[in-house]
PDB file of C-alpha atoms in Angstrom:
ATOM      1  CA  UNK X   1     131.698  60.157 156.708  1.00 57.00           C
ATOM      2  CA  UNK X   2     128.075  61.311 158.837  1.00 57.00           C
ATOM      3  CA  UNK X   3     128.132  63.823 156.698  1.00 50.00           C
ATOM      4  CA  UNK X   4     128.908  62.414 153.246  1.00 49.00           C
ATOM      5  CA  UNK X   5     126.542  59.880 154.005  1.00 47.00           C
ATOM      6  CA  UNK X   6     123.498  62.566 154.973  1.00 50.00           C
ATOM      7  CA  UNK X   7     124.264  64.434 151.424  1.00 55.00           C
ATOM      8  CA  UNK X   8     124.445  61.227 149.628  1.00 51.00           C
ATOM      9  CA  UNK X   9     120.466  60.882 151.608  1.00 58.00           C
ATOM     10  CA  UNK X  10     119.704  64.009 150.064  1.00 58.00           C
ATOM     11  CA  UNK X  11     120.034  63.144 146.479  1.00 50.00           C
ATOM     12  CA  UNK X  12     118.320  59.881 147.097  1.00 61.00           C
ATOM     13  CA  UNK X  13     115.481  61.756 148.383  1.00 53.00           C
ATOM     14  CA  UNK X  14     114.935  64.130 145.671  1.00 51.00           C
ATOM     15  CA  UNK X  15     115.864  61.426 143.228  1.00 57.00           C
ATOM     16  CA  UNK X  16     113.170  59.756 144.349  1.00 60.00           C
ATOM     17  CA  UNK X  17     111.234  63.035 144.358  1.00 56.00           C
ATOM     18  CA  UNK X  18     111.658  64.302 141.059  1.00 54.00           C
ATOM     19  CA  UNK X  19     110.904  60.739 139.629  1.00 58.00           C
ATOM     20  CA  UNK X  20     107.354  60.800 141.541  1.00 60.00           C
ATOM     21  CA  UNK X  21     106.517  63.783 141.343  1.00 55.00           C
ATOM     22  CA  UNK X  22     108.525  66.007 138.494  1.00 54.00           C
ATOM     23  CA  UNK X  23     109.006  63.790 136.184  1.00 50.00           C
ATOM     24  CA  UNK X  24     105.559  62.987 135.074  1.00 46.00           C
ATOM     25  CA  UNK X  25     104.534  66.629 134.899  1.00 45.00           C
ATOM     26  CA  UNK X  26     107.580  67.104 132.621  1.00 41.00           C
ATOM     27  CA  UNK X  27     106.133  63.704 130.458  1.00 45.00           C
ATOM     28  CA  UNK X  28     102.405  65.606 130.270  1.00 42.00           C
ATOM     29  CA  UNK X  29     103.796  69.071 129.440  1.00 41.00           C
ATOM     30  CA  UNK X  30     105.921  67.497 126.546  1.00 39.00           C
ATOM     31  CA  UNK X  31     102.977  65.223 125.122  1.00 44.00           C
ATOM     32  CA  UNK X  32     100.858  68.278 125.459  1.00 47.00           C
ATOM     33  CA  UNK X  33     103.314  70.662 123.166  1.00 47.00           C
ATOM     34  CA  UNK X  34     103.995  67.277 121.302  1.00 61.00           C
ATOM     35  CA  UNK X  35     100.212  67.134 120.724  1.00 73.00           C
ATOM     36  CA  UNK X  36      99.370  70.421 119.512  1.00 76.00           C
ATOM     37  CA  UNK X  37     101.823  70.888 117.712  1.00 79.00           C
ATOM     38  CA  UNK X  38     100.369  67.919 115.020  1.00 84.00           C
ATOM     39  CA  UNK X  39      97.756  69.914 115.589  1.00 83.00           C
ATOM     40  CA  UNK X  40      99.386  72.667 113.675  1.00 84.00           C
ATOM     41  CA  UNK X  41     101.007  70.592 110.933  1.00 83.00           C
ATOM     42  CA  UNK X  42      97.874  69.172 110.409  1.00 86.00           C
ATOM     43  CA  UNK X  43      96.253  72.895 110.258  1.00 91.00           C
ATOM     44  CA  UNK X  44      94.518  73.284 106.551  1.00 91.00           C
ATOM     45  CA  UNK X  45      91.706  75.831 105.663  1.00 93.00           C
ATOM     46  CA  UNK X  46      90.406  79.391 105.324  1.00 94.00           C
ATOM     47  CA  UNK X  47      89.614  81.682 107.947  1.00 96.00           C
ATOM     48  CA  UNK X  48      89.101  85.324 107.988  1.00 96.00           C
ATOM     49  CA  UNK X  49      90.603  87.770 110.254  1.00 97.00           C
ATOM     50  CA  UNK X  50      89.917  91.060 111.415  1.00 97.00           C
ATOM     51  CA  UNK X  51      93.308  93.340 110.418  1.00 97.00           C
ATOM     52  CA  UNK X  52      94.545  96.062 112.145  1.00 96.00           C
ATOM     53  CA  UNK X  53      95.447  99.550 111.033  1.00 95.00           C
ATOM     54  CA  UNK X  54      99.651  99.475 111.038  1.00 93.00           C
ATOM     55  CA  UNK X  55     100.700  96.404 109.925  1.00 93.00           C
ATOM     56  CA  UNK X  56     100.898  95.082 106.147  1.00 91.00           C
ATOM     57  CA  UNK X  57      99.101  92.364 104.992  1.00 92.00           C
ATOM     58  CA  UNK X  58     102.432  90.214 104.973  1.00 91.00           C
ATOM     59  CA  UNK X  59     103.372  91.467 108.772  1.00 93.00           C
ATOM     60  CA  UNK X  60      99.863  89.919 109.758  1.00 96.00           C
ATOM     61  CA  UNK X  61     100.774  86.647 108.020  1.00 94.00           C
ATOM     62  CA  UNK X  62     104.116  86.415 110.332  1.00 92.00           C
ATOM     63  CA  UNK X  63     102.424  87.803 113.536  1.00 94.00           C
ATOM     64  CA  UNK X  64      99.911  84.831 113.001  1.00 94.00           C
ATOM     65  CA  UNK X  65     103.286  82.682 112.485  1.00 91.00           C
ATOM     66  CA  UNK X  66     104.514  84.039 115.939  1.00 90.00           C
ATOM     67  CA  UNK X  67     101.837  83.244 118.022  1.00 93.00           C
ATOM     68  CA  UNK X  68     100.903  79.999 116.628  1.00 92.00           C
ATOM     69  CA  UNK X  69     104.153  79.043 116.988  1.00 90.00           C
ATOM     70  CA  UNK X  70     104.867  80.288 120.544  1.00 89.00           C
ATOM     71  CA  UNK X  71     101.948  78.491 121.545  1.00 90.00           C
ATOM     72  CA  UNK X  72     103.074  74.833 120.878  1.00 86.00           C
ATOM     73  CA  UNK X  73     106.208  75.908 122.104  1.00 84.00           C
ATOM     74  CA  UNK X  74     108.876  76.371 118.691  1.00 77.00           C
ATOM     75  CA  UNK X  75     110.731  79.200 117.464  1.00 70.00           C
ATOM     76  CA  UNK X  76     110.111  81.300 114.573  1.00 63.00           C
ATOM     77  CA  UNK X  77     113.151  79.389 112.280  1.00 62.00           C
ATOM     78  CA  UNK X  78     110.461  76.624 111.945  1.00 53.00           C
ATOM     79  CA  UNK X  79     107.725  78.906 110.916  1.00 51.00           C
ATOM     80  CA  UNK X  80     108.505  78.457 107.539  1.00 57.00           C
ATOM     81  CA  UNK X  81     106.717  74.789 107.513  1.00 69.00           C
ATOM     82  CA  UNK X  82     103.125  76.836 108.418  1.00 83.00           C
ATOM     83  CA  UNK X  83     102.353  77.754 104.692  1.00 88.00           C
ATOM     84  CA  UNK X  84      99.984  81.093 105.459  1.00 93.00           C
ATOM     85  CA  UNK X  85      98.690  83.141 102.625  1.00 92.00           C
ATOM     86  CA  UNK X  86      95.930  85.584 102.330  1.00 92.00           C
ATOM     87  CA  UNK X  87      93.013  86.287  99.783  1.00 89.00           C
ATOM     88  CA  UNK X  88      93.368  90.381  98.814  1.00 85.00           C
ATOM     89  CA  UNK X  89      96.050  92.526 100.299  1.00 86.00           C
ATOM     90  CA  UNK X  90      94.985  94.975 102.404  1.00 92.00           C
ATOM     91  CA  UNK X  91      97.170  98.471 102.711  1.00 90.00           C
ATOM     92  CA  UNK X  92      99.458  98.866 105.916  1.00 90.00           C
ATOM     93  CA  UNK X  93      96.808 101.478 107.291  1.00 93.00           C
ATOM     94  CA  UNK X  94      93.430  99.891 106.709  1.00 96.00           C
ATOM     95  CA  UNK X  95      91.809  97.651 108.559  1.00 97.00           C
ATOM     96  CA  UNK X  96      89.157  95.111 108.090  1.00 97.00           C
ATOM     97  CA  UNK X  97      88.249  91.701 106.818  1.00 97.00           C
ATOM     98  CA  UNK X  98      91.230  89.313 105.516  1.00 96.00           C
ATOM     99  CA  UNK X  99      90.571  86.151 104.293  1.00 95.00           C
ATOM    100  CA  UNK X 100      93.882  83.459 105.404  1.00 96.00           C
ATOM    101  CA  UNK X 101      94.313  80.435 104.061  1.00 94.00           C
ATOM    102  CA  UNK X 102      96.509  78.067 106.096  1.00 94.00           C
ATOM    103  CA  UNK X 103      97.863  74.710 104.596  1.00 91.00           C
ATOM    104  CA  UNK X 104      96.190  73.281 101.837  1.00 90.00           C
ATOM    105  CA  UNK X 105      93.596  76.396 102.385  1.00 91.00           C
ATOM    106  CA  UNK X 106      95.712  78.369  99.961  1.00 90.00           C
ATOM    107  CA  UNK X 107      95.037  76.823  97.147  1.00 89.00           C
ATOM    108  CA  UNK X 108      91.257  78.292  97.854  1.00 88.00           C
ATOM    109  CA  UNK X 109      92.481  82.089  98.136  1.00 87.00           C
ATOM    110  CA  UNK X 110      92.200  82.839  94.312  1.00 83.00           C
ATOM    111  CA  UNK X 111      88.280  82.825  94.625  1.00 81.00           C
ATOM    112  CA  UNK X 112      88.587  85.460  97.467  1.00 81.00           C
ATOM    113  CA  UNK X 113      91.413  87.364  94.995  1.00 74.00           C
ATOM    114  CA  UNK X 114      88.531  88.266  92.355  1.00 78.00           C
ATOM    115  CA  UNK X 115      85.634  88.232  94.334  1.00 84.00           C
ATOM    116  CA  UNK X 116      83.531  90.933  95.798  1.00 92.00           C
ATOM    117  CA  UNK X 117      84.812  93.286  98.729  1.00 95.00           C
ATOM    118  CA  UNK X 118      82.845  95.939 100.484  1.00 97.00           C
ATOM    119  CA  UNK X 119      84.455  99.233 101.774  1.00 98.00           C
ATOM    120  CA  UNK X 120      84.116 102.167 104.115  1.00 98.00           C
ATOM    121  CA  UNK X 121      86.122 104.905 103.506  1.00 98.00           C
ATOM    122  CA  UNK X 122      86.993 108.834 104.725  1.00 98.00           C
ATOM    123  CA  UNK X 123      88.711 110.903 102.236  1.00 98.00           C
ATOM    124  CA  UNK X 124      89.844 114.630 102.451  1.00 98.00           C
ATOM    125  CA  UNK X 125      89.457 117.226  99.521  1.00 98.00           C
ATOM    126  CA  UNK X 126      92.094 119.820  98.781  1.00 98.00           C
ATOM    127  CA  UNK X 127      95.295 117.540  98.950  1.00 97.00           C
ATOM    128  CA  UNK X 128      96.803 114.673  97.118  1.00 96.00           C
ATOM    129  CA  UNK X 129      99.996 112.609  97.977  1.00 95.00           C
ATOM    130  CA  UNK X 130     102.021 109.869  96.429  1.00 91.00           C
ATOM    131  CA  UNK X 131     100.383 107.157  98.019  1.00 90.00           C
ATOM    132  CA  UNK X 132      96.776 108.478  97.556  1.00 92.00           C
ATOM    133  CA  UNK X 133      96.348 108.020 101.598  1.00 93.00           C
ATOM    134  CA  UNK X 134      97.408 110.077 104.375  1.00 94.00           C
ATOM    135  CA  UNK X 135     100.371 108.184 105.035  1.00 90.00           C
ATOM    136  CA  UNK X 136     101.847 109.256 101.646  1.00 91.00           C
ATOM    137  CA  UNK X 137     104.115 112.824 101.388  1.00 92.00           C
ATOM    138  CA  UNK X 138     101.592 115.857 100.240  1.00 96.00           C
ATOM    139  CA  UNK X 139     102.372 116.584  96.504  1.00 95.00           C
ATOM    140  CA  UNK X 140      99.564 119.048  95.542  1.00 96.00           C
ATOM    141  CA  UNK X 141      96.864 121.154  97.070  1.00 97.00           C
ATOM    142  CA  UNK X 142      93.923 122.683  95.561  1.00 98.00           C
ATOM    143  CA  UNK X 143      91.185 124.778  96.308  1.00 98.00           C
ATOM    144  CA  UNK X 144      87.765 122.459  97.169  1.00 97.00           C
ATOM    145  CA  UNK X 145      85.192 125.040  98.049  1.00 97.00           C
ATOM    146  CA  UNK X 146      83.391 124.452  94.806  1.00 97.00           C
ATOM    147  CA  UNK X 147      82.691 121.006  95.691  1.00 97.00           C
ATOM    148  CA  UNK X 148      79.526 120.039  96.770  1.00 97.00           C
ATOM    149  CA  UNK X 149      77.701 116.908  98.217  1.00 97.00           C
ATOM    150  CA  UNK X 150      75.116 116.873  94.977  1.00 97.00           C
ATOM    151  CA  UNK X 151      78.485 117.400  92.871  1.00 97.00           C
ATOM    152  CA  UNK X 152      80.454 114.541  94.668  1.00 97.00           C
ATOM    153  CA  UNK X 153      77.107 112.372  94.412  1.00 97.00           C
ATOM    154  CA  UNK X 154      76.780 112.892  90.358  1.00 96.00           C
ATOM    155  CA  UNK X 155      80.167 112.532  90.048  1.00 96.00           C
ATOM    156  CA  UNK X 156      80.113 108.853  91.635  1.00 97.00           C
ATOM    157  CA  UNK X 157      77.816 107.896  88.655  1.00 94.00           C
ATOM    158  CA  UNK X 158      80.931 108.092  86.329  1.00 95.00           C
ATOM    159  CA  UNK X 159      83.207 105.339  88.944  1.00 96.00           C
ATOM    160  CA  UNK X 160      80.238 102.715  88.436  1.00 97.00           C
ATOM    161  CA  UNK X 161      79.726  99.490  86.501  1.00 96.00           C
ATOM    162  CA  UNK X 162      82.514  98.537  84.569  1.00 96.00           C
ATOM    163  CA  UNK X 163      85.630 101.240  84.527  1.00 95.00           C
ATOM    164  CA  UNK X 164      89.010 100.931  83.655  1.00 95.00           C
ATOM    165  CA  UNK X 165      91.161 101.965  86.474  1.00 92.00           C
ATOM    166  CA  UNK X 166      95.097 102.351  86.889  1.00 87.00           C
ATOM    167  CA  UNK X 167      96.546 100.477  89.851  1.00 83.00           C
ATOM    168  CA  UNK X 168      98.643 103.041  91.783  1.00 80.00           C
ATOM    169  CA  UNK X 169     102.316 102.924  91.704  1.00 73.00           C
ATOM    170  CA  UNK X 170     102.428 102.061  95.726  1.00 67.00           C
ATOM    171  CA  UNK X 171     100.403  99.030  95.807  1.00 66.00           C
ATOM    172  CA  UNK X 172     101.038  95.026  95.077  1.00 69.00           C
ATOM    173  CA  UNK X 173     100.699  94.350  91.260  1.00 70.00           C
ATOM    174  CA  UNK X 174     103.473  92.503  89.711  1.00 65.00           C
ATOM    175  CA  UNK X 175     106.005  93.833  87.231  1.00 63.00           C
ATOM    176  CA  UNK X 176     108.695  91.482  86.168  1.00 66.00           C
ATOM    177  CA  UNK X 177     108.119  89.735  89.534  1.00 67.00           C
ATOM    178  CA  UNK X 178     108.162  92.723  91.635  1.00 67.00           C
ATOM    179  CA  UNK X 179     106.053  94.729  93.280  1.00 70.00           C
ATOM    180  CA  UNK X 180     105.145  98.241  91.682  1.00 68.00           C
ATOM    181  CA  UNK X 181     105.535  99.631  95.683  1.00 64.00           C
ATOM    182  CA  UNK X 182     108.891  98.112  95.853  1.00 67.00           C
ATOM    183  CA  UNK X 183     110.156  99.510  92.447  1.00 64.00           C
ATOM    184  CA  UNK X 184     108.705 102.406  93.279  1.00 63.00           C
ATOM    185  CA  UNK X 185     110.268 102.876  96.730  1.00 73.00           C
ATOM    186  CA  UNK X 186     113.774 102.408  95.604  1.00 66.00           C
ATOM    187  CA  UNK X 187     113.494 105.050  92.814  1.00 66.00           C
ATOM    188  CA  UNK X 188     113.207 102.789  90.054  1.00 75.00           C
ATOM    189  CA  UNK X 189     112.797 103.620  86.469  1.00 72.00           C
ATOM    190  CA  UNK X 190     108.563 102.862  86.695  1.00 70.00           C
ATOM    191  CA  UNK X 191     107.439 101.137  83.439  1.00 67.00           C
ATOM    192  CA  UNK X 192     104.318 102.383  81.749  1.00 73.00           C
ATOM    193  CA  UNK X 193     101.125 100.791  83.429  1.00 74.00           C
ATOM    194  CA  UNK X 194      98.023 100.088  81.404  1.00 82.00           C
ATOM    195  CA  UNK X 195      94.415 100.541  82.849  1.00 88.00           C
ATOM    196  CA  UNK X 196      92.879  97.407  83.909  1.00 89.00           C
ATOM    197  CA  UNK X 197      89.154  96.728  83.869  1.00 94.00           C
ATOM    198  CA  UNK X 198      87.472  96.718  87.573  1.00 94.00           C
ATOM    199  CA  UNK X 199      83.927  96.230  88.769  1.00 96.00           C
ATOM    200  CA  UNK X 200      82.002  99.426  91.145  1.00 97.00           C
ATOM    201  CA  UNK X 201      78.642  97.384  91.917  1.00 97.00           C
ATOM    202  CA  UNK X 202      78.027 100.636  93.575  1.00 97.00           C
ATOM    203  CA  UNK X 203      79.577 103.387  95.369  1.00 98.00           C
ATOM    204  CA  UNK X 204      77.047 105.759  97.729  1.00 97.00           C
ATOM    205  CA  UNK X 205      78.341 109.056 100.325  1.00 97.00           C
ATOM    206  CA  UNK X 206      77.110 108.782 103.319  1.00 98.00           C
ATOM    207  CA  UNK X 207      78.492 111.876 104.927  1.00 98.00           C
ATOM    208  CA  UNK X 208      79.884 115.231 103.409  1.00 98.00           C
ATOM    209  CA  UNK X 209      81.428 117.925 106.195  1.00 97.00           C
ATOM    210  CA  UNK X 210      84.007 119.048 104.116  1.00 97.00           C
ATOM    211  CA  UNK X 211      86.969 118.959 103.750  1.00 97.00           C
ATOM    212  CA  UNK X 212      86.049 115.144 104.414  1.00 98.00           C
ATOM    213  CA  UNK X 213      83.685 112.642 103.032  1.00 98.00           C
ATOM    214  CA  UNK X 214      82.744 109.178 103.423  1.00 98.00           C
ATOM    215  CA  UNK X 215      82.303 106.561 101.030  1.00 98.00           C
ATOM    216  CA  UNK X 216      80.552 103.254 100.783  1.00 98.00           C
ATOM    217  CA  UNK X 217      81.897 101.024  98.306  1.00 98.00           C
ATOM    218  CA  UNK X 218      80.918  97.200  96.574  1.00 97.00           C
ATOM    219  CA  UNK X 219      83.586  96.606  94.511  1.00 96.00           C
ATOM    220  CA  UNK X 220      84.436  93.265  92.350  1.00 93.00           C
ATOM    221  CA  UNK X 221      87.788  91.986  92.782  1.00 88.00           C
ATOM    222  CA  UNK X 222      91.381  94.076  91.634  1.00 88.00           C
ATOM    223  CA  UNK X 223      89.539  97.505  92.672  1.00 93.00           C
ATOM    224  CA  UNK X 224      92.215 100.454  94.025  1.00 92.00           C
ATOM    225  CA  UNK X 225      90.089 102.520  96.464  1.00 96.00           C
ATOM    226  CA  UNK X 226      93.108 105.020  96.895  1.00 95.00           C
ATOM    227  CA  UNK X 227      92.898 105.072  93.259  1.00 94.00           C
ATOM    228  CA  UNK X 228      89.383 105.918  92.938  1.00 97.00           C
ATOM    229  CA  UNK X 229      89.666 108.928  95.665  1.00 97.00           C
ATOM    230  CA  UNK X 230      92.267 110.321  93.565  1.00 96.00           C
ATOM    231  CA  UNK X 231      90.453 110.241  90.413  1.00 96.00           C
ATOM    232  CA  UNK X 232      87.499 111.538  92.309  1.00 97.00           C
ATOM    233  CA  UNK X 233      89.314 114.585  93.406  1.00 97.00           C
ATOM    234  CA  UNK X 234      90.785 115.312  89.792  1.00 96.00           C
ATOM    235  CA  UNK X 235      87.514 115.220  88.624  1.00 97.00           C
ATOM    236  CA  UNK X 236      86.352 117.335  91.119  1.00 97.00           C
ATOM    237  CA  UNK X 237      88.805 120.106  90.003  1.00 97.00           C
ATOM    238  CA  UNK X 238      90.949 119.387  93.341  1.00 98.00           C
ATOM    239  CA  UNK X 239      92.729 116.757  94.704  1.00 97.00           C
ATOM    240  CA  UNK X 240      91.597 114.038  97.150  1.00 98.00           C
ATOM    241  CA  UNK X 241      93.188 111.640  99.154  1.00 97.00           C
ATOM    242  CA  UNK X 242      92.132 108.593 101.964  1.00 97.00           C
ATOM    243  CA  UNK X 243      91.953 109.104 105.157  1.00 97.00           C
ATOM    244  CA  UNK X 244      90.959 105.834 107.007  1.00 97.00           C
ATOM    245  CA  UNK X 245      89.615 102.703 104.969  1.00 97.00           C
ATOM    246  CA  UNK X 246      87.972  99.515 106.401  1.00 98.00           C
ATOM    247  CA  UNK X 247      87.263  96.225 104.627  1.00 97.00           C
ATOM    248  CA  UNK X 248      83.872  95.613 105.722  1.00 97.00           C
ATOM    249  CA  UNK X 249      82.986  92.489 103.828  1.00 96.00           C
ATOM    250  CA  UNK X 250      84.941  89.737 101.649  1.00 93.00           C
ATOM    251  CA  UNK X 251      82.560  87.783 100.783  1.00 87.00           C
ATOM    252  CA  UNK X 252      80.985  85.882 102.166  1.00 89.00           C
ATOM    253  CA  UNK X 253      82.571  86.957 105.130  1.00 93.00           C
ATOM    254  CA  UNK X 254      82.281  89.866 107.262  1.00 95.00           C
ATOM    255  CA  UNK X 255      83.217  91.631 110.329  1.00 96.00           C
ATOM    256  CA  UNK X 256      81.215  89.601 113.024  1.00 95.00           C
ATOM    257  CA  UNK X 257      82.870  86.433 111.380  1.00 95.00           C
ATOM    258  CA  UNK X 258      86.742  87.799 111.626  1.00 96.00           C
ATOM    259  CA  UNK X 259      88.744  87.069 114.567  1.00 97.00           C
ATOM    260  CA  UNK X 260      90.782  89.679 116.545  1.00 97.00           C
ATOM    261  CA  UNK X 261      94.269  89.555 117.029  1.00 96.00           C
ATOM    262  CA  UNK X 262      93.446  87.908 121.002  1.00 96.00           C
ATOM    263  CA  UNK X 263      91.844  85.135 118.852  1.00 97.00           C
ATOM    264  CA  UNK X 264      94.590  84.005 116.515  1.00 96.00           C
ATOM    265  CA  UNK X 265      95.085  81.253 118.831  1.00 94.00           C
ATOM    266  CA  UNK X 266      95.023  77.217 117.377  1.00 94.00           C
ATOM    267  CA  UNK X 267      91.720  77.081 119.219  1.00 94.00           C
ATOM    268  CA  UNK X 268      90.217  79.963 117.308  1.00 96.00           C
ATOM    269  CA  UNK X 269      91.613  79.182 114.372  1.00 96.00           C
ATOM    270  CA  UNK X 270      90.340  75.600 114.267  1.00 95.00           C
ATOM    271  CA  UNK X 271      87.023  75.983 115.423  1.00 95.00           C
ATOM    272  CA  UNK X 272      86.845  79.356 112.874  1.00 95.00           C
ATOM    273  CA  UNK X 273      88.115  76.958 109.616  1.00 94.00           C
ATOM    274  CA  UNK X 274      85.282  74.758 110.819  1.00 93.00           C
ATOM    275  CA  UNK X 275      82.643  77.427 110.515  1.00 91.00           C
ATOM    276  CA  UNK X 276      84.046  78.311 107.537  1.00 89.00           C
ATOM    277  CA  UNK X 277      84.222  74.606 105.775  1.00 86.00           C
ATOM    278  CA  UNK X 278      80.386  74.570 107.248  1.00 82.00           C
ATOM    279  CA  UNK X 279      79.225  77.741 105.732  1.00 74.00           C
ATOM    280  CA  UNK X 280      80.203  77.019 102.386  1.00 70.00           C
ATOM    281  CA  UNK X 281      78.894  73.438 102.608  1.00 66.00           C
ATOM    282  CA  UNK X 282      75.265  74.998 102.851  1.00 66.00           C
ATOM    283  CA  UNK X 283      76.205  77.443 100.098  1.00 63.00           C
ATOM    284  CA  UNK X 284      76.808  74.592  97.254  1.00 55.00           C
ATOM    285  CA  UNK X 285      73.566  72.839  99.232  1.00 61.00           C
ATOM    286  CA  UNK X 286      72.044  76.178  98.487  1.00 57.00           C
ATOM    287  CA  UNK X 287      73.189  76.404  94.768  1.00 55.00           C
ATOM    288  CA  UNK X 288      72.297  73.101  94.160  1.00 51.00           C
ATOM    289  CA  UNK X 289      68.485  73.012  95.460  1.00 52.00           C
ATOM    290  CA  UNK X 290      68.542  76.056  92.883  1.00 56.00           C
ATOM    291  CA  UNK X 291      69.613  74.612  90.073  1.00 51.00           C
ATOM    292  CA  UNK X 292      67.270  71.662  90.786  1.00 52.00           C
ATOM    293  CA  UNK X 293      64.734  74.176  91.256  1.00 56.00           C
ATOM    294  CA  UNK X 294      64.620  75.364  87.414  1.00 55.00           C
TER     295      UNK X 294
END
């Protein structure tokens, strides 16, 4: 009975215990989850991050999903309510600037779809592969000794202004509501693709120690820059494919305004949509004092 009456003691105790003490740290924790994650529901805007090489512009989309939603606290089944979308795919081993629209935002990507886009990029002479980029399986080699800087640099001229360009059979356009790298991947039957007209505002080398090069591209929107290597290396008389390729602006952002994978945090994000919202603000202020001006 001493006993039975000690243990029944206990539990009072730590009854008492937990209700003092536990239980209101249990009540904050859950308000704070509770809290941010309106926070996230709420979430609406564009903000651009900086993407790394290895992951596809979809993959980034999800790992944004993951952390946001480890963060209040959820599991990835509810992810689905966190509309995400991007402005431009970028391939699986480029990195660079990606503008993401979250919420309502993506109703604004279109604009960053056909806008302008800035690119560096390192290409190798003498081979050519089936994705146009060194992660592609080699399908010719040529010779490339004839090719010189002054030769690469006049043959540039020819891949600016307005060009028609074909979109290469790895990448994202549509057909019948799939993508040409999917069709493609399976072994599909791949139908007959028409050139599309693309804007080069200008495209300049900056280095030549062959058998690489670098480029520096201003492009408009819909512009292949695997597909412009390998035309450059046909027209060359050898073949030509990409090395590494970096998004250095979408405008108007660039890389000093992206945030890095340590920063896709509701935090970030917020305060990075804000910036964003605030910075296009003064450029319609801008556009209007302008037109006022004339």
């Amino acid at each position: 009975m001493t006993l039975l009456l000690l243990q029944l003691g206990t539990v009072t105790v730590l009854s008492k215990y937990i209700i003092t003490n536990i239980r209101p740290i249990v009540r904050h924790v859950l308000k704070m989850f509770s809290s941010k994650l309106q926070e996230l529901i709420k979430l609406s805007g564009i903000f651009p991050v900086l993407k790394p090489a290895g992951l596809t512009s979809a993959q980034l989309l999800n790992r944004i999903r993951e952390k946001l939603y480890s963060e209040v606290g959820i599991t990835m089944k509810y992810a689905r309510k966190l509309a995400l979308g991007h402005g431009g795919t970028l391939d699986k081993l480029a990195t660079g600037v990606l503008v993401v629209g979250v919420g309502a935002g993506c109703k604004q990507l279109s604009q960053f779809l056909h806008g302008d886009k800035k690119y560096i990029c390192t290409a190798e002479l003498g081979t050519a592969t089936d994705t146009f980029d060194c992660g592609g399986v080699t399908t010719e080699t040529k010779n490339y000794d004839h090719v010189t800087k002054d030769s690469l640099t006049d043959c540039l001229k020819h891949f600016t202004g307005d060009i028609l360009q074909l979109p290469p059979l790895y990448s994202a356009v549509k057909y019948g509501g799939e993508r040409l790298s999917d069709i493609t991947r399976d072994g599909r039957s791949v139908p007959t693709l028409q050139p599309r007209q693309v804007r080069v505002h200008s495209i300049q080398c900056t280095d030549f120690s062959p058998p690489f090069f670098t480029l520096a591209i201003h492009s408009g929107g819909g512009f292949y820059v695997r597909r412009l290597v390998d035309d450059l290396g046909r027209y060359l008389d050898t073949r030509a494919h990409v090395c590494e390729l970096e998004r250095t602006e979408q405008s108007p952002f660039t890389l000093m305004d992206c945030l890095r994978e340590d920063e896709w945090t509701l935090h970030d994000i917020k305060r990075a949509i804000q910036l964003s919202q605030d910075h296009f603000h003064k450029q319609m202020s801008e556009r209007y004092d302008n037109v006022k001006s004339l």
